[in-house]
PDB file of C-alpha atoms in Angstrom:
ATOM      1  CA  MET A  19      88.410 146.371 139.919  1.00  0.00           C
ATOM      2  CA  ARG A  20      85.745 144.842 137.759  1.00  0.00           C
ATOM      3  CA  LYS A  21      87.941 144.493 134.799  1.00  0.00           C
ATOM      4  CA  CYS A  22      90.650 142.982 136.819  1.00  0.00           C
ATOM      5  CA  LEU A  23      88.096 140.504 138.324  1.00  0.00           C
ATOM      6  CA  LEU A  24      87.007 139.559 134.464  1.00  0.00           C
ATOM      7  CA  TYR A  25      90.740 139.432 133.372  1.00  0.00           C
ATOM      8  CA  PHE A  26      91.235 136.875 136.381  1.00  0.00           C
ATOM      9  CA  PHE A  27      87.891 134.866 135.273  1.00  0.00           C
ATOM     10  CA  LEU A  28      89.027 134.645 131.687  1.00  0.00           C
ATOM     11  CA  LEU A  29      92.465 133.776 132.467  1.00  0.00           C
ATOM     12  CA  CYS A  30      91.444 130.800 134.901  1.00  0.00           C
ATOM     13  CA  VAL A  31      88.704 129.665 132.262  1.00  0.00           C
ATOM     14  CA  ALA A  32      91.478 129.526 129.548  1.00  0.00           C
ATOM     15  CA  LEU A  33      93.923 127.937 132.006  1.00  0.00           C
ATOM     16  CA  LEU A  34      91.230 125.066 132.733  1.00  0.00           C
ATOM     17  CA  ALA A  35      90.179 124.733 128.994  1.00  0.00           C
ATOM     18  CA  ALA A  36      94.079 124.240 128.511  1.00  0.00           C
ATOM     19  CA  GLN A  37      94.178 121.522 131.028  1.00  0.00           C
ATOM     20  CA  SER A  38      91.504 119.954 129.622  1.00  0.00           C
ATOM     21  CA  GLY A  39      91.930 119.813 125.999  1.00  0.00           C
ATOM     22  CA  LYS A  40      93.441 117.512 123.622  1.00  0.00           C
ATOM     23  CA  ASN A  41      96.395 118.226 121.843  1.00  0.00           C
ATOM     24  CA  VAL A  42      96.057 115.765 119.008  1.00  0.00           C
ATOM     25  CA  ALA A  43      93.089 116.323 116.629  1.00  0.00           C
ATOM     26  CA  PRO A  44      89.678 114.418 117.336  1.00  0.00           C
ATOM     27  CA  GLN A  45      89.726 112.580 114.089  1.00  0.00           C
ATOM     28  CA  LEU A  46      91.590 113.004 110.842  1.00  0.00           C
ATOM     29  CA  PHE A  47      90.813 111.437 107.247  1.00  0.00           C
ATOM     30  CA  LYS A  48      94.178 111.112 105.344  1.00  0.00           C
ATOM     31  CA  VAL A  49      94.671 110.010 101.480  1.00  0.00           C
ATOM     32  CA  ASN A  50      98.109 108.539 100.963  1.00  0.00           C
ATOM     33  CA  ALA A  51     100.000 109.098  97.641  1.00  0.00           C
ATOM     34  CA  LEU A  52     102.877 107.105  98.260  1.00  0.00           C
ATOM     35  CA  ALA A  53     101.303 103.811  98.812  1.00  0.00           C
ATOM     36  CA  PRO A  54      97.861 104.484  97.594  1.00  0.00           C
ATOM     37  CA  GLY A  55      95.460 104.170 100.260  1.00  0.00           C
ATOM     38  CA  VAL A  56      93.310 105.830 102.927  1.00  0.00           C
ATOM     39  CA  SER A  57      93.887 106.043 106.821  1.00  0.00           C
ATOM     40  CA  TYR A  58      91.789 107.505 109.825  1.00  0.00           C
ATOM     41  CA  GLU A  59      93.510 108.809 112.732  1.00  0.00           C
ATOM     42  CA  LEU A  60      91.402 109.071 115.916  1.00  0.00           C
ATOM     43  CA  GLY A  61      92.155 111.115 119.122  1.00  0.00           C
ATOM     44  CA  VAL A  62      91.502 108.973 122.152  1.00  0.00           C
ATOM     45  CA  GLY A  63      93.563 111.106 124.756  1.00  0.00           C
ATOM     46  CA  ARG A  64      95.522 114.130 125.333  1.00  0.00           C
ATOM     47  CA  ASN A  65      98.415 112.944 123.483  1.00  0.00           C
ATOM     48  CA  THR A  66      97.349 109.657 122.213  1.00  0.00           C
ATOM     49  CA  THR A  67      95.920 108.543 118.875  1.00  0.00           C
ATOM     50  CA  LEU A  68      94.702 105.337 117.151  1.00  0.00           C
ATOM     51  CA  ASP A  69      95.951 105.230 113.299  1.00  0.00           C
ATOM     52  CA  PHE A  70      94.171 102.456 111.098  1.00  0.00           C
ATOM     53  CA  GLY A  71      95.161 102.615 107.216  1.00  0.00           C
ATOM     54  CA  LEU A  72      94.340 100.634 104.133  1.00  0.00           C
ATOM     55  CA  PHE A  73      96.384 100.504 101.389  1.00  0.00           C
ATOM     56  CA  PHE A  74      98.342  98.722  98.469  1.00  0.00           C
ATOM     57  CA  GLY A  75     101.716  97.712  98.540  1.00  0.00           C
ATOM     58  CA  PHE A  76     103.471  97.531  95.032  1.00  0.00           C
ATOM     59  CA  ALA A  77     106.379  94.841  94.557  1.00  0.00           C
ATOM     60  CA  ALA A  78     108.034  94.120  91.330  1.00  0.00           C
ATOM     61  CA  ARG A  79     110.578  91.213  90.599  1.00  0.00           C
ATOM     62  CA  GLY A  80     112.588  90.588  87.187  1.00  0.00           C
ATOM     63  CA  GLY A  81     115.834  90.099  85.840  1.00  0.00           C
ATOM     64  CA  SER A  82     118.032  89.382  82.757  1.00  0.00           C
ATOM     65  CA  ASP A  83     117.298  85.829  82.775  1.00  0.00           C
ATOM     66  CA  ARG A  84     113.425  85.836  83.634  1.00  0.00           C
ATOM     67  CA  ASP A  85     110.245  87.758  82.958  1.00  0.00           C
ATOM     68  CA  THR A  86     109.366  90.554  84.863  1.00  0.00           C
ATOM     69  CA  GLU A  87     106.619  90.206  87.300  1.00  0.00           C
ATOM     70  CA  PHE A  88     104.669  92.715  89.699  1.00  0.00           C
ATOM     71  CA  GLY A  89     101.573  92.964  91.882  1.00  0.00           C
ATOM     72  CA  LEU A  90      99.428  95.065  94.108  1.00  0.00           C
ATOM     73  CA  PHE A  91      98.987  93.745  97.634  1.00  0.00           C
ATOM     74  CA  PRO A  92      96.368  94.917  99.891  1.00  0.00           C
ATOM     75  CA  SER A  93      97.510  95.665 103.380  1.00  0.00           C
ATOM     76  CA  PHE A  94      96.176  97.215 106.607  1.00  0.00           C
ATOM     77  CA  THR A  95      97.889  99.058 109.229  1.00  0.00           C
ATOM     78  CA  GLY A  96      97.212  99.882 112.842  1.00  0.00           C
ATOM     79  CA  GLU A  97      99.197 102.159 115.423  1.00  0.00           C
ATOM     80  CA  LEU A  98      98.639 103.315 118.878  1.00  0.00           C
ATOM     81  CA  ARG A  99     100.381 106.523 118.868  1.00  0.00           C
ATOM     82  CA  TYR A 100     101.744 108.673 121.834  1.00  0.00           C
ATOM     83  CA  PHE A 101     102.851 112.317 120.675  1.00  0.00           C
ATOM     84  CA  THR A 102     105.954 113.135 123.188  1.00  0.00           C
ATOM     85  CA  ASN A 103     106.564 116.719 121.808  1.00  0.00           C
ATOM     86  CA  MET A 104     103.270 118.364 121.818  1.00  0.00           C
ATOM     87  CA  GLU A 105     103.694 120.429 124.804  1.00  0.00           C
ATOM     88  CA  ARG A 106     107.167 121.955 123.520  1.00  0.00           C
ATOM     89  CA  ARG A 107     105.871 122.334 120.087  1.00  0.00           C
ATOM     90  CA  LYS A 108     102.860 124.535 121.636  1.00  0.00           C
ATOM     91  CA  SER A 109     105.463 126.665 124.020  1.00  0.00           C
ATOM     92  CA  LYS A 110     107.618 127.525 120.887  1.00  0.00           C
ATOM     93  CA  ARG A 111     104.324 128.475 118.934  1.00  0.00           C
ATOM     94  CA  LYS A 112     104.805 125.820 116.314  1.00  0.00           C
ATOM     95  CA  TYR A 113     102.174 124.122 114.260  1.00  0.00           C
ATOM     96  CA  ILE A 114     100.381 121.241 116.018  1.00  0.00           C
ATOM     97  CA  ALA A 115      97.313 120.953 114.049  1.00  0.00           C
ATOM     98  CA  GLY A 116      97.010 117.705 111.858  1.00  0.00           C
ATOM     99  CA  ASN A 117      98.961 116.095 114.734  1.00  0.00           C
ATOM    100  CA  SER A 118     102.250 117.432 113.356  1.00  0.00           C
ATOM    101  CA  GLY A 119     104.663 116.040 116.355  1.00  0.00           C
ATOM    102  CA  ASN A 120     107.034 113.256 117.210  1.00  0.00           C
ATOM    103  CA  TYR A 121     105.572 110.017 118.524  1.00  0.00           C
ATOM    104  CA  ILE A 122     106.249 106.582 119.772  1.00  0.00           C
ATOM    105  CA  ALA A 123     103.845 103.898 118.549  1.00  0.00           C
ATOM    106  CA  LEU A 124     103.265  99.995 118.862  1.00  0.00           C
ATOM    107  CA  ALA A 125     102.795  99.613 114.741  1.00  0.00           C
ATOM    108  CA  ASN A 126     100.811  96.539 113.271  1.00  0.00           C
ATOM    109  CA  GLN A 127     100.920  95.703 109.637  1.00  0.00           C
ATOM    110  CA  PHE A 128      99.077  93.050 107.516  1.00  0.00           C
ATOM    111  CA  GLN A 129      99.616  92.197 104.035  1.00  0.00           C
ATOM    112  CA  SER A 130      98.284  89.585 101.789  1.00  0.00           C
ATOM    113  CA  GLY A 131     100.715  87.232 100.025  1.00  0.00           C
ATOM    114  CA  ASN A 132      98.512  87.107  96.975  1.00  0.00           C
ATOM    115  CA  SER A 133      98.454  90.146  94.590  1.00  0.00           C
ATOM    116  CA  LEU A 134      94.961  91.893  93.742  1.00  0.00           C
ATOM    117  CA  ILE A 135      96.585  93.089  90.389  1.00  0.00           C
ATOM    118  CA  GLY A 136      99.310  91.661  88.760  1.00  0.00           C
ATOM    119  CA  ASN A 137     101.308  88.447  88.142  1.00  0.00           C
ATOM    120  CA  LEU A 138     103.555  88.139  91.222  1.00  0.00           C
ATOM    121  CA  ASP A 139     102.670  86.109  93.984  1.00  0.00           C
ATOM    122  CA  PHE A 140     104.694  85.337  96.936  1.00  0.00           C
ATOM    123  CA  ASN A 141     105.223  82.017  98.706  1.00  0.00           C
ATOM    124  CA  SER A 142     103.482  82.958 101.991  1.00  0.00           C
ATOM    125  CA  ASN A 143      99.859  83.536 102.026  1.00  0.00           C
ATOM    126  CA  TYR A 144     100.335  86.661 104.508  1.00  0.00           C
ATOM    127  CA  TYR A 145     103.015  88.817 106.026  1.00  0.00           C
ATOM    128  CA  TYR A 146     102.468  90.238 109.704  1.00  0.00           C
ATOM    129  CA  ASN A 147     104.725  92.893 111.179  1.00  0.00           C
ATOM    130  CA  LEU A 148     104.788  94.248 114.975  1.00  0.00           C
ATOM    131  CA  GLY A 149     107.096  96.731 116.233  1.00  0.00           C
ATOM    132  CA  VAL A 150     107.920  99.865 118.324  1.00  0.00           C
ATOM    133  CA  VAL A 151     108.606 102.688 116.170  1.00  0.00           C
ATOM    134  CA  TYR A 152     109.715 106.336 116.736  1.00  0.00           C
ATOM    135  CA  GLY A 153     107.810 108.660 114.279  1.00  0.00           C
ATOM    136  CA  ILE A 154     107.666 112.258 112.680  1.00  0.00           C
ATOM    137  CA  GLN A 155     104.191 113.470 111.286  1.00  0.00           C
ATOM    138  CA  ARG A 156     103.968 116.790 109.729  1.00  0.00           C
ATOM    139  CA  THR A 157     101.035 118.545 108.572  1.00  0.00           C
ATOM    140  CA  ARG A 158     100.964 121.791 106.480  1.00  0.00           C
ATOM    141  CA  LYS A 159      98.216 124.506 106.671  1.00  0.00           C
ATOM    142  CA  LYS A 160      96.791 123.381 103.065  1.00  0.00           C
ATOM    143  CA  GLY A 161      96.583 119.711 103.950  1.00  0.00           C
ATOM    144  CA  PHE A 162      99.779 118.230 102.644  1.00  0.00           C
ATOM    145  CA  TYR A 163     101.445 115.640 104.928  1.00  0.00           C
ATOM    146  CA  TRP A 164     104.368 113.506 105.483  1.00  0.00           C
ATOM    147  CA  GLY A 165     105.524 111.046 107.809  1.00  0.00           C
ATOM    148  CA  ILE A 166     108.046 108.558 108.587  1.00  0.00           C
ATOM    149  CA  SER A 167     108.639 105.976 111.357  1.00  0.00           C
ATOM    150  CA  PHE A 168     111.487 103.391 112.296  1.00  0.00           C
ATOM    151  CA  GLY A 169     112.007 100.815 115.071  1.00  0.00           C
ATOM    152  CA  PRO A 170     112.837  97.286 115.792  1.00  0.00           C
ATOM    153  CA  GLY A 171     109.983  94.852 114.240  1.00  0.00           C
ATOM    154  CA  LEU A 172     108.976  91.196 114.479  1.00  0.00           C
ATOM    155  CA  PHE A 173     108.376  89.908 110.926  1.00  0.00           C
ATOM    156  CA  LYS A 174     106.215  86.681 110.720  1.00  0.00           C
ATOM    157  CA  ASP A 175     104.660  84.741 107.890  1.00  0.00           C
ATOM    158  CA  GLU A 176     103.382  81.321 107.231  1.00  0.00           C
ATOM    159  CA  PHE A 177     107.218  79.732 107.356  1.00  0.00           C
ATOM    160  CA  ASP A 178     109.227  81.986 109.160  1.00  0.00           C
ATOM    161  CA  THR A 179     109.683  84.574 112.186  1.00  0.00           C
ATOM    162  CA  ASP A 180     112.343  87.298 112.026  1.00  0.00           C
ATOM    163  CA  PHE A 181     113.469  90.404 113.445  1.00  0.00           C
ATOM    164  CA  GLY A 182     114.533  93.253 111.597  1.00  0.00           C
ATOM    165  CA  LEU A 183     114.137  97.104 111.108  1.00  0.00           C
ATOM    166  CA  MET A 184     110.506  98.610 110.543  1.00  0.00           C
ATOM    167  CA  LEU A 185     110.665 101.232 108.133  1.00  0.00           C
ATOM    168  CA  ASN A 186     107.512 103.345 106.875  1.00  0.00           C
ATOM    169  CA  ALA A 187     107.192 106.433 104.670  1.00  0.00           C
ATOM    170  CA  ARG A 188     103.797 108.551 104.313  1.00  0.00           C
ATOM    171  CA  LEU A 189     103.000 111.472 101.848  1.00  0.00           C
ATOM    172  CA  GLY A 190      99.724 112.759 100.749  1.00  0.00           C
ATOM    173  CA  TRP A 191      96.399 115.222 102.140  1.00  0.00           C
ATOM    174  CA  VAL A 192      94.455 115.370 104.929  1.00  0.00           C
ATOM    175  CA  ILE A 193      90.630 115.613 103.911  1.00  0.00           C
ATOM    176  CA  GLY A 194      88.509 118.053 105.899  1.00  0.00           C
ATOM    177  CA  LYS A 195      89.086 119.607 108.996  1.00  0.00           C
ATOM    178  CA  ARG A 196      93.002 119.107 110.717  1.00  0.00           C
ATOM    179  CA  GLY A 197      92.311 119.650 114.383  1.00  0.00           C
TER     180      GLY A 197
END
């Protein structure tokens, strides 16, 4: 009888812990290789994170009738992410550490129009993008991660406002604990 009570007690504790725990990592520090930079993802809810990134975007312009110009442009991103499939991934015993899952996000991106390095400068001093994106992020057990997101967006600079498709790809490593 004591063993039954003990097992029942342990089962209740496990179920309560599962209900109150987060599916997302409390924090992730990532180094990005595709667009050199860093990002920090903070778990703010059971399936919700805030992701902030600072990186350098590369651009080049040239042709047969002009000199080739290039530039590295400082950029900042901020996303509010809601992971949609964490429970399903857990039920199938799939890896969710490092926020391995699919998400919907409100994405913000800001980029300077003036290059930090190089001789290419754009007409506008800034570019701002805002969109709702669907994304996939996977983190492997050794820390390697990749992600892609896409969706409709609003693109604004000093002179114009347009609508289009936002597309973002990430590749890099999670530094430290993954969840």
